[in-house]
mmCIF file of C-alpha atoms in Angstrom:
data_model
loop_
_atom_site.group_PDB
_atom_site.id
_atom_site.type_symbol
_atom_site.label_atom_id
_atom_site.label_comp_id
_atom_site.label_asym_id
_atom_site.label_seq_id
_atom_site.Cartn_x
_atom_site.Cartn_y
_atom_site.Cartn_z
ATOM 1 C CA MET A 17 0.144 -0.363 0.179
ATOM 2 C CA ARG A 18 2.770 2.133 1.239
ATOM 3 C CA HIS A 19 5.006 1.962 -2.678
ATOM 4 C CA SER A 20 1.746 2.151 -4.093
ATOM 5 C CA SER A 21 0.834 5.753 -3.124
ATOM 6 C CA VAL A 22 4.479 6.520 -3.572
ATOM 7 C CA ASN A 23 3.717 5.947 -7.014
ATOM 8 C CA ARG A 24 1.168 7.558 -7.093
ATOM 9 C CA GLU A 25 2.328 10.593 -5.603
ATOM 10 C CA LEU A 26 5.203 10.053 -7.995
ATOM 11 C CA ARG A 27 3.054 10.175 -11.211
ATOM 12 C CA THR A 28 0.979 13.538 -9.868
ATOM 13 C CA GLU A 29 4.383 15.211 -9.671
ATOM 14 C CA PHE A 30 5.636 14.431 -13.101
ATOM 15 C CA ALA A 31 2.023 15.225 -14.407
ATOM 16 C CA VAL A 32 1.809 18.875 -12.775
ATOM 17 C CA GLY A 33 5.829 19.543 -13.827
ATOM 18 C CA ALA A 34 4.694 18.432 -17.370
ATOM 19 C CA LEU A 35 1.727 20.935 -17.827
ATOM 20 C CA VAL A 36 4.170 23.694 -15.424
ATOM 21 C CA GLY A 37 6.728 23.225 -18.666
ATOM 22 C CA LEU A 38 4.288 23.232 -21.842
ATOM 23 C CA LEU A 39 2.831 26.332 -19.779
ATOM 24 C CA PHE A 40 5.972 27.697 -19.744
ATOM 25 C CA LEU A 41 7.205 26.414 -23.467
ATOM 26 C CA GLY A 42 3.695 27.840 -24.690
ATOM 27 C CA LEU A 43 4.585 31.157 -23.300
ATOM 28 C CA ALA A 44 8.093 31.473 -24.497
ATOM 29 C CA ILE A 45 6.466 30.567 -27.753
ATOM 30 C CA PHE A 46 4.078 33.406 -27.597
ATOM 31 C CA THR A 47 6.668 36.139 -26.776
ATOM 32 C CA ILE A 48 8.743 34.918 -30.214
ATOM 33 C CA VAL A 49 6.070 35.130 -31.967
ATOM 34 C CA ILE A 50 4.451 38.032 -30.516
ATOM 35 C CA SER A 51 7.917 40.326 -30.620
ATOM 36 C CA GLY A 52 8.613 38.992 -34.098
ATOM 37 C CA LYS A 53 12.017 37.248 -33.469
ATOM 38 C CA SER A 54 12.912 33.958 -34.667
ATOM 39 C CA PHE A 55 15.588 31.969 -33.534
ATOM 40 C CA PHE A 56 15.390 29.639 -36.498
ATOM 41 C CA ARG A 57 16.062 32.574 -39.521
ATOM 42 C CA LYS A 58 19.290 32.169 -41.385
ATOM 43 C CA ASN A 59 19.470 35.057 -44.106
ATOM 44 C CA VAL A 60 18.752 38.472 -41.991
ATOM 45 C CA PHE A 61 20.097 41.883 -43.694
ATOM 46 C CA GLU A 62 20.505 44.799 -41.177
ATOM 47 C CA MET A 63 19.239 48.548 -41.720
ATOM 48 C CA GLU A 64 19.777 52.159 -40.694
ATOM 49 C CA ALA A 65 18.025 55.204 -41.061
ATOM 50 C CA VAL A 66 18.346 58.676 -39.269
ATOM 51 C CA LEU A 67 14.952 60.121 -39.856
ATOM 52 C CA PRO A 68 14.014 63.902 -38.484
ATOM 53 C CA ASP A 69 10.577 62.612 -36.853
ATOM 54 C CA ALA A 70 9.905 58.936 -35.964
ATOM 55 C CA MET A 71 6.125 59.808 -35.709
ATOM 56 C CA GLY A 72 6.036 56.976 -32.747
ATOM 57 C CA LEU A 73 7.747 54.416 -34.532
ATOM 58 C CA ARG A 74 8.000 51.724 -32.095
ATOM 59 C CA ARG A 75 10.235 47.972 -31.978
ATOM 60 C CA ASN A 76 8.527 45.247 -34.059
ATOM 61 C CA ASP A 77 6.351 47.877 -36.069
ATOM 62 C CA PRO A 78 6.782 46.263 -39.761
ATOM 63 C CA VAL A 79 9.018 47.004 -42.705
ATOM 64 C CA ILE A 80 7.197 47.382 -45.746
ATOM 65 C CA ALA A 81 8.637 47.180 -49.223
ATOM 66 C CA LYS A 82 7.024 47.363 -52.753
ATOM 67 C CA GLY A 83 3.833 46.678 -50.505
ATOM 68 C CA THR A 84 5.099 43.656 -48.964
ATOM 69 C CA THR A 85 6.463 43.287 -45.264
ATOM 70 C CA VAL A 86 10.262 42.274 -45.488
ATOM 71 C CA GLY A 87 10.877 42.949 -42.047
ATOM 72 C CA THR A 88 10.495 44.390 -38.479
ATOM 73 C CA VAL A 89 12.190 47.745 -36.893
ATOM 74 C CA LYS A 90 14.454 46.512 -34.275
ATOM 75 C CA ASP A 91 15.258 49.172 -32.512
ATOM 76 C CA VAL A 92 14.594 53.495 -32.520
ATOM 77 C CA PHE A 93 16.319 55.524 -29.951
ATOM 78 C CA PHE A 94 16.784 59.604 -30.081
ATOM 79 C CA ALA A 95 20.326 60.755 -31.087
ATOM 80 C CA THR A 96 21.462 64.399 -31.585
ATOM 81 C CA ASP A 97 21.397 64.148 -35.279
ATOM 82 C CA GLY A 98 18.291 62.793 -35.362
ATOM 83 C CA VAL A 99 16.141 59.662 -34.330
ATOM 84 C CA HIS A 100 18.117 56.377 -35.197
ATOM 85 C CA VAL A 101 15.678 53.200 -36.168
ATOM 86 C CA SER A 102 17.554 50.088 -37.374
ATOM 87 C CA ALA A 103 15.883 46.778 -38.473
ATOM 88 C CA ILE A 104 16.511 43.654 -39.443
ATOM 89 C CA LEU A 105 15.056 42.845 -43.275
ATOM 90 C CA GLU A 106 13.812 39.268 -43.755
ATOM 91 C CA ALA A 107 14.726 40.080 -47.890
ATOM 92 C CA PRO A 108 18.067 41.433 -49.014
ATOM 93 C CA VAL A 109 16.460 44.978 -50.512
ATOM 94 C CA VAL A 110 19.173 46.929 -52.146
ATOM 95 C CA PHE A 111 19.207 50.854 -51.963
ATOM 96 C CA HIS A 112 19.750 53.175 -55.398
ATOM 97 C CA GLU A 113 20.265 56.775 -55.282
ATOM 98 C CA GLY A 114 16.830 58.381 -54.832
ATOM 99 C CA TYR A 115 16.125 56.019 -52.667
ATOM 100 C CA SER A 116 13.468 56.856 -49.429
ATOM 101 C CA VAL A 117 12.755 55.975 -45.937
ATOM 102 C CA LYS A 118 9.730 57.472 -44.451
ATOM 103 C CA VAL A 119 7.265 56.521 -41.443
ATOM 104 C CA VAL A 120 3.683 55.737 -42.560
ATOM 105 C CA SER A 121 0.516 55.545 -40.546
ATOM 106 C CA THR A 122 -1.141 52.550 -40.728
ATOM 107 C CA SER A 123 -4.869 53.892 -39.985
ATOM 108 C CA ILE A 124 -5.878 57.385 -38.003
ATOM 109 C CA LEU A 125 -6.514 55.422 -35.070
ATOM 110 C CA GLY A 126 -2.664 54.459 -34.672
ATOM 111 C CA GLY A 127 -0.340 51.986 -35.921
ATOM 112 C CA ARG A 128 2.707 52.963 -38.068
ATOM 113 C CA GLN A 129 5.312 51.258 -40.193
ATOM 114 C CA LEU A 130 8.469 51.531 -41.678
ATOM 115 C CA VAL A 131 8.096 52.185 -45.737
ATOM 116 C CA LEU A 132 11.035 51.652 -48.153
ATOM 117 C CA PHE A 133 11.908 52.737 -51.422
ATOM 118 C CA GLU A 134 14.738 51.157 -52.869
ATOM 119 C CA GLY A 135 15.463 53.735 -55.873
ATOM 120 C CA ASP A 136 16.294 53.772 -59.578
ATOM 121 C CA PRO A 137 17.629 50.377 -60.411
ATOM 122 C CA GLU A 138 19.522 52.102 -63.224
ATOM 123 C CA LYS A 139 21.677 54.553 -60.796
ATOM 124 C CA PRO A 140 24.469 53.280 -58.497
ATOM 125 C CA ILE A 141 23.878 51.350 -55.401
ATOM 126 C CA VAL A 142 24.197 52.766 -52.270
ATOM 127 C CA PRO A 143 27.218 50.936 -50.773
ATOM 128 C CA ASP A 144 26.139 50.824 -46.700
ATOM 129 C CA PRO A 145 22.647 50.400 -46.108
ATOM 130 C CA LYS A 146 23.637 51.588 -42.608
ATOM 131 C CA LYS A 147 23.832 54.957 -43.002
ATOM 132 C CA LEU A 148 20.674 56.072 -45.125
ATOM 133 C CA ILE A 149 18.405 59.238 -44.776
ATOM 134 C CA GLY A 150 15.484 59.014 -44.187
ATOM 135 C CA GLU A 151 12.225 61.810 -44.617
ATOM 136 C CA LYS A 152 9.928 63.178 -42.864
ATOM 137 C CA PRO A 153 6.715 61.629 -42.455
ATOM 138 C CA ALA A 154 3.377 62.916 -43.218
ATOM 139 C CA ASP A 155 1.332 63.143 -40.171
ATOM 140 C CA PHE A 156 -2.377 62.953 -41.185
ATOM 141 C CA MET A 157 -3.580 64.087 -37.928
ATOM 142 C CA GLU A 158 -0.840 67.240 -37.859
ATOM 143 C CA ASP A 159 -1.903 68.267 -41.319
ATOM 144 C CA ALA A 160 -5.526 68.329 -40.374
ATOM 145 C CA GLY A 161 -5.340 69.729 -37.597
ATOM 146 C CA ALA A 162 -3.501 72.753 -39.422
ATOM 147 C CA ALA A 163 -5.957 72.947 -42.260
ATOM 148 C CA VAL A 164 -8.874 73.054 -39.317
ATOM 149 C CA GLY A 165 -6.994 75.765 -37.708
ATOM 150 C CA LYS A 166 -6.278 77.692 -41.453
ATOM 151 C CA LEU A 167 -10.233 77.314 -41.912
ATOM 152 C CA ARG A 168 -10.643 78.561 -38.809
ATOM 153 C CA GLU A 169 -8.548 82.186 -39.382
ATOM 154 C CA PHE A 170 -10.649 82.234 -42.286
ATOM 155 C CA LEU A 171 -13.731 82.206 -40.839
ATOM 156 C CA ASP A 172 -12.762 84.079 -37.947
ATOM 157 C CA GLY A 173 -11.936 87.447 -41.212
ATOM 158 C CA ASN A 174 -14.704 89.101 -43.070
ATOM 159 C CA ALA A 175 -15.230 85.650 -44.526
ATOM 160 C CA LEU A 176 -18.833 85.121 -43.556
ATOM 161 C CA ASP A 177 -19.565 88.985 -44.596
ATOM 162 C CA ASP A 178 -17.944 88.517 -48.042
ATOM 163 C CA PHE A 179 -20.096 85.103 -48.296
ATOM 164 C CA SER A 180 -23.117 86.580 -47.547
ATOM 165 C CA SER A 181 -22.299 89.388 -49.668
ATOM 166 C CA PHE A 182 -21.846 86.958 -52.639
ATOM 167 C CA ALA A 183 -24.927 85.593 -51.585
ATOM 168 C CA ALA A 184 -26.835 88.556 -52.282
ATOM 169 C CA ASN A 185 -25.425 89.684 -55.613
ATOM 170 C CA LEU A 186 -26.029 86.170 -56.512
ATOM 171 C CA LYS A 187 -29.772 86.803 -55.631
ATOM 172 C CA VAL A 188 -30.051 89.955 -57.170
ATOM 173 C CA LEU A 189 -28.651 88.265 -60.601
ATOM 174 C CA GLY A 190 -30.902 85.309 -60.303
ATOM 175 C CA ALA A 191 -33.761 88.221 -59.738
ATOM 176 C CA ARG A 192 -32.577 90.275 -63.206
ATOM 177 C CA LEU A 193 -32.540 87.206 -65.034
ATOM 178 C CA GLU A 194 -35.662 85.920 -64.144
ATOM 179 C CA ASN A 195 -37.145 89.439 -64.837
ATOM 180 C CA GLY A 196 -35.264 88.963 -68.494
ATOM 181 C CA GLU A 197 -32.907 91.979 -67.970
ATOM 182 C CA GLY A 198 -29.371 91.762 -70.449
ATOM 183 C CA THR A 199 -28.857 89.596 -72.802
ATOM 184 C CA LEU A 200 -28.553 86.261 -70.894
ATOM 185 C CA GLY A 201 -31.774 87.525 -69.256
ATOM 186 C CA LYS A 202 -33.446 88.128 -72.706
ATOM 187 C CA LEU A 203 -32.150 84.452 -74.190
ATOM 188 C CA LEU A 204 -33.434 82.584 -70.998
ATOM 189 C CA SER A 205 -37.151 84.855 -71.456
ATOM 190 C CA THR A 206 -40.075 83.364 -72.945
ATOM 191 C CA ASP A 207 -40.037 86.118 -75.368
ATOM 192 C CA ASP A 208 -41.461 85.142 -79.235
ATOM 193 C CA GLU A 209 -39.831 87.645 -80.974
ATOM 194 C CA LEU A 210 -36.344 86.604 -79.783
ATOM 195 C CA TYR A 211 -37.124 83.245 -80.699
ATOM 196 C CA THR A 212 -38.534 83.821 -84.191
ATOM 197 C CA ASN A 213 -35.072 86.152 -84.935
ATOM 198 C CA LEU A 214 -32.865 83.157 -83.406
ATOM 199 C CA ASN A 215 -34.750 80.540 -85.365
ATOM 200 C CA ALA A 216 -34.644 82.979 -88.742
ATOM 201 C CA THR A 217 -31.027 83.558 -88.447
ATOM 202 C CA VAL A 218 -30.313 79.086 -87.771
ATOM 203 C CA SER A 219 -32.115 78.843 -90.934
ATOM 204 C CA ASN A 220 -30.081 81.815 -92.725
ATOM 205 C CA LEU A 221 -27.142 79.682 -91.651
ATOM 206 C CA ARG A 222 -28.547 75.989 -92.802
ATOM 207 C CA SER A 223 -29.081 77.983 -96.441
ATOM 208 C CA ILE A 224 -25.937 79.182 -96.667
ATOM 209 C CA THR A 225 -24.404 75.763 -95.664
ATOM 210 C CA ASP A 226 -26.471 73.921 -98.353
ATOM 211 C CA ARG A 227 -25.496 76.276 -100.995
ATOM 212 C CA LEU A 228 -22.154 75.888 -99.817
ATOM 213 C CA GLU A 229 -22.548 72.136 -99.858
ATOM 214 C CA ALA A 230 -23.926 72.473 -103.268
ATOM 215 C CA GLY A 231 -21.144 74.392 -104.823
ATOM 216 C CA GLU A 232 -22.675 77.576 -105.712
ATOM 217 C CA GLY A 233 -21.005 80.779 -105.346
ATOM 218 C CA THR A 234 -16.500 81.507 -105.215
ATOM 219 C CA LEU A 235 -16.907 79.977 -101.638
ATOM 220 C CA GLY A 236 -18.773 77.047 -102.767
ATOM 221 C CA ARG A 237 -16.775 76.069 -105.783
ATOM 222 C CA LEU A 238 -13.546 76.161 -103.800
ATOM 223 C CA LEU A 239 -14.918 73.953 -101.581
ATOM 224 C CA SER A 240 -16.373 71.314 -103.757
ATOM 225 C CA SER A 241 -14.906 68.909 -105.462
ATOM 226 C CA ASP A 242 -14.287 70.726 -108.751
ATOM 227 C CA ASP A 243 -11.139 69.273 -110.722
ATOM 228 C CA GLU A 244 -11.224 71.730 -113.247
ATOM 229 C CA ILE A 245 -10.505 74.481 -110.134
ATOM 230 C CA TYR A 246 -7.910 72.396 -108.381
ATOM 231 C CA THR A 247 -5.537 72.066 -111.767
ATOM 232 C CA ASN A 248 -5.767 75.328 -112.308
ATOM 233 C CA LEU A 249 -5.073 75.994 -108.668
ATOM 234 C CA ASN A 250 -2.181 73.461 -109.246
ATOM 235 C CA ALA A 251 -0.883 74.618 -112.475
ATOM 236 C CA THR A 252 -0.918 78.598 -110.597
ATOM 237 C CA VAL A 253 1.492 77.205 -107.881
ATOM 238 C CA ALA A 254 3.678 75.228 -110.386
ATOM 239 C CA ASN A 255 4.037 78.928 -112.096
ATOM 240 C CA LEU A 256 4.830 80.482 -108.689
ATOM 241 C CA ARG A 257 7.151 77.733 -107.823
ATOM 242 C CA SER A 258 8.814 78.191 -111.069
ATOM 243 C CA ILE A 259 9.238 82.177 -111.157
ATOM 244 C CA THR A 260 10.716 81.437 -107.331
ATOM 245 C CA ASP A 261 12.893 79.130 -108.680
ATOM 246 C CA ARG A 262 14.019 81.452 -111.411
ATOM 247 C CA LEU A 263 14.522 84.214 -108.984
ATOM 248 C CA GLU A 264 16.567 81.908 -106.584
ATOM 249 C CA ALA A 265 19.006 81.196 -109.690
ATOM 250 C CA GLY A 266 18.970 84.690 -110.397
ATOM 251 C CA GLU A 267 17.187 84.257 -113.641
ATOM 252 C CA GLY A 268 16.396 88.069 -115.346
ATOM 253 C CA THR A 269 16.541 91.418 -114.320
ATOM 254 C CA LEU A 270 14.525 90.825 -110.966
ATOM 255 C CA GLY A 271 16.335 87.643 -110.154
ATOM 256 C CA LYS A 272 19.786 89.868 -110.998
ATOM 257 C CA LEU A 273 19.040 91.961 -108.313
ATOM 258 C CA LEU A 274 17.969 89.202 -105.738
ATOM 259 C CA SER A 275 20.648 87.503 -106.559
ATOM 260 C CA SER A 276 24.183 88.384 -104.130
ATOM 261 C CA ASP A 277 25.924 89.351 -107.541
ATOM 262 C CA ASP A 278 28.654 91.627 -106.259
ATOM 263 C CA GLU A 279 28.650 93.595 -109.394
ATOM 264 C CA ILE A 280 25.381 94.611 -109.230
ATOM 265 C CA TYR A 281 25.493 95.738 -105.717
ATOM 266 C CA THR A 282 28.816 97.636 -106.592
ATOM 267 C CA ASN A 283 27.177 99.332 -109.527
ATOM 268 C CA LEU A 284 24.177 100.337 -107.619
ATOM 269 C CA ASN A 285 25.957 101.826 -104.777
ATOM 270 C CA ALA A 286 28.186 103.352 -107.193
ATOM 271 C CA THR A 287 24.762 105.056 -108.902
ATOM 272 C CA VAL A 288 23.633 105.712 -105.133
ATOM 273 C CA ALA A 289 27.034 107.400 -104.232
ATOM 274 C CA ASN A 290 26.451 109.699 -107.254
ATOM 275 C CA LEU A 291 22.833 110.460 -107.553
ATOM 276 C CA ARG A 292 23.662 112.010 -103.696
ATOM 277 C CA SER A 293 26.922 113.886 -105.009
ATOM 278 C CA ILE A 294 24.635 115.392 -107.675
ATOM 279 C CA THR A 295 22.303 116.476 -105.223
ATOM 280 C CA ASP A 296 24.595 117.739 -103.126
ATOM 281 C CA ARG A 297 25.842 119.834 -105.465
ATOM 282 C CA LEU A 298 22.237 121.231 -106.863
ATOM 283 C CA GLU A 299 21.630 121.643 -102.809
ATOM 284 C CA ALA A 300 25.214 124.045 -103.033
ATOM 285 C CA GLY A 301 23.904 125.753 -105.668
ATOM 286 C CA GLU A 302 26.269 124.807 -108.356
ATOM 287 C CA GLY A 303 25.880 124.813 -112.050
ATOM 288 C CA THR A 304 22.709 126.757 -113.847
ATOM 289 C CA LEU A 305 20.312 124.045 -112.550
ATOM 290 C CA GLY A 306 21.556 124.673 -108.944
ATOM 291 C CA LYS A 307 21.108 128.232 -109.879
ATOM 292 C CA LEU A 308 17.765 127.771 -111.147
ATOM 293 C CA LEU A 309 17.228 125.877 -107.773
ATOM 294 C CA SER A 310 18.402 127.950 -105.499
ATOM 295 C CA SER A 311 16.925 130.998 -103.366
ATOM 296 C CA ASP A 312 19.540 133.614 -105.112
ATOM 297 C CA GLU A 313 16.547 136.860 -105.679
ATOM 298 C CA GLN A 314 19.052 138.101 -108.170
ATOM 299 C CA MET A 315 19.199 135.343 -110.670
ATOM 300 C CA TYR A 316 14.781 135.214 -109.892
ATOM 301 C CA ASP A 317 14.595 139.166 -111.040
ATOM 302 C CA ASN A 318 16.629 138.352 -113.944
ATOM 303 C CA ILE A 319 14.763 135.687 -115.023
ATOM 304 C CA ASN A 320 11.932 137.700 -114.576
ATOM 305 C CA GLY A 321 12.670 140.187 -116.067
ATOM 306 C CA ALA A 322 13.740 138.622 -119.516
ATOM 307 C CA VAL A 323 10.559 136.850 -119.568
ATOM 308 C CA THR A 324 9.117 140.094 -119.179
ATOM 309 C CA ASP A 325 10.940 141.807 -121.622
ATOM 310 C CA VAL A 326 10.039 138.350 -123.978
ATOM 311 C CA ARG A 327 6.733 138.893 -123.391
ATOM 312 C CA GLU A 328 6.566 142.431 -124.158
ATOM 313 C CA LEU A 329 8.744 141.762 -127.638
ATOM 314 C CA MET A 330 5.862 139.390 -128.487
ATOM 315 C CA ASP A 331 2.905 141.725 -127.879
ATOM 316 C CA ASP A 332 4.329 144.723 -129.738
ATOM 317 C CA MET A 333 5.103 142.025 -132.558
ATOM 318 C CA ARG A 334 1.400 141.128 -132.713
ATOM 319 C CA GLU A 335 0.627 144.532 -132.570
ATOM 320 C CA ALA A 336 2.827 145.534 -135.776
ATOM 321 C CA ASN A 337 1.125 142.427 -137.226
ATOM 322 C CA THR A 338 -2.362 143.501 -136.966
ATOM 323 C CA LEU A 339 -1.877 146.890 -138.111
ATOM 324 C CA SER A 340 0.025 145.561 -141.261
ATOM 325 C CA THR A 341 -2.616 143.286 -142.073
ATOM 326 C CA PHE A 342 -5.462 145.816 -141.551
ATOM 327 C CA THR A 343 -3.412 148.217 -143.502
ATOM 328 C CA SER A 344 -3.273 145.879 -146.681
ATOM 329 C CA LEU A 345 -6.845 145.211 -146.418
ATOM 330 C CA LEU A 346 -7.638 149.153 -146.715
ATOM 331 C CA PHE A 347 -5.432 150.111 -149.623
ATOM 332 C CA SER A 348 -6.206 146.520 -151.662
ATOM 333 C CA GLY A 349 -9.645 148.050 -152.272
ATOM 334 C CA PHE A 350 -8.369 150.714 -154.187
#
């Protein structure tokens, strides 16, 4: 009996010990799973970034790259140069120039995750993934609070008065439109005359477009599919091209004038120089023509006197000729 009771006590103690051991083992597994650690992972990679603000990022928060979880945050601590965030990655994330590391909110209720962008694969690789520079996170609640603050400042000003004035102006404008005032009001009114005029205008436009479609008039013929007009127009364009080609080649007088012939330019320049010399001499009153064009009063008086003398001589000759004719007629009768 005594031996049996001893065996029973041993079995009970063994069962209790086994149960306690299983509880400790389950607690250890639960702790490892919650902490995100695994003692059986072989290929792990470490990274560290300095961020201006961690925005409440904590240990064991997920690390996201390309929309998937690639690791967990190992440690977050404050330093003089910023907030240092180290993470353990289960995938070999390769950072290139143009990368980004920032903290992103998982929801408005809380929760953070470290989001990685590897950069452009065609750019050089960042040699040390433990010296990464992170970006300032975008805090939704902070931005919302700033927006609400600006809205409150806007409403505290004259915004309500301006809105009331704007609403009153809209009411006045609506009333004017309702009464048919102004051009827009008349368009919105039930005026039969306006409708009749508009209908007549649309009818005229339709008539014009029908005539154009039928090829009537000059514009209608231009819009038509008449091959003769196209042929004539094409021939005209061909002639113009031939003329411009000849001008470009320096053919003809106009072509030579438009060409880059230095001899023509030299002759033309010399001719202009001679004309300028002649006009300068005329302006200076040189020569007979220059003296005639000058303001010399003595020459003007001499010429005026000579013209007067010639006129008087012609008058005397006319009177003498008249008297001789009369005397001849008088004595011819005898």
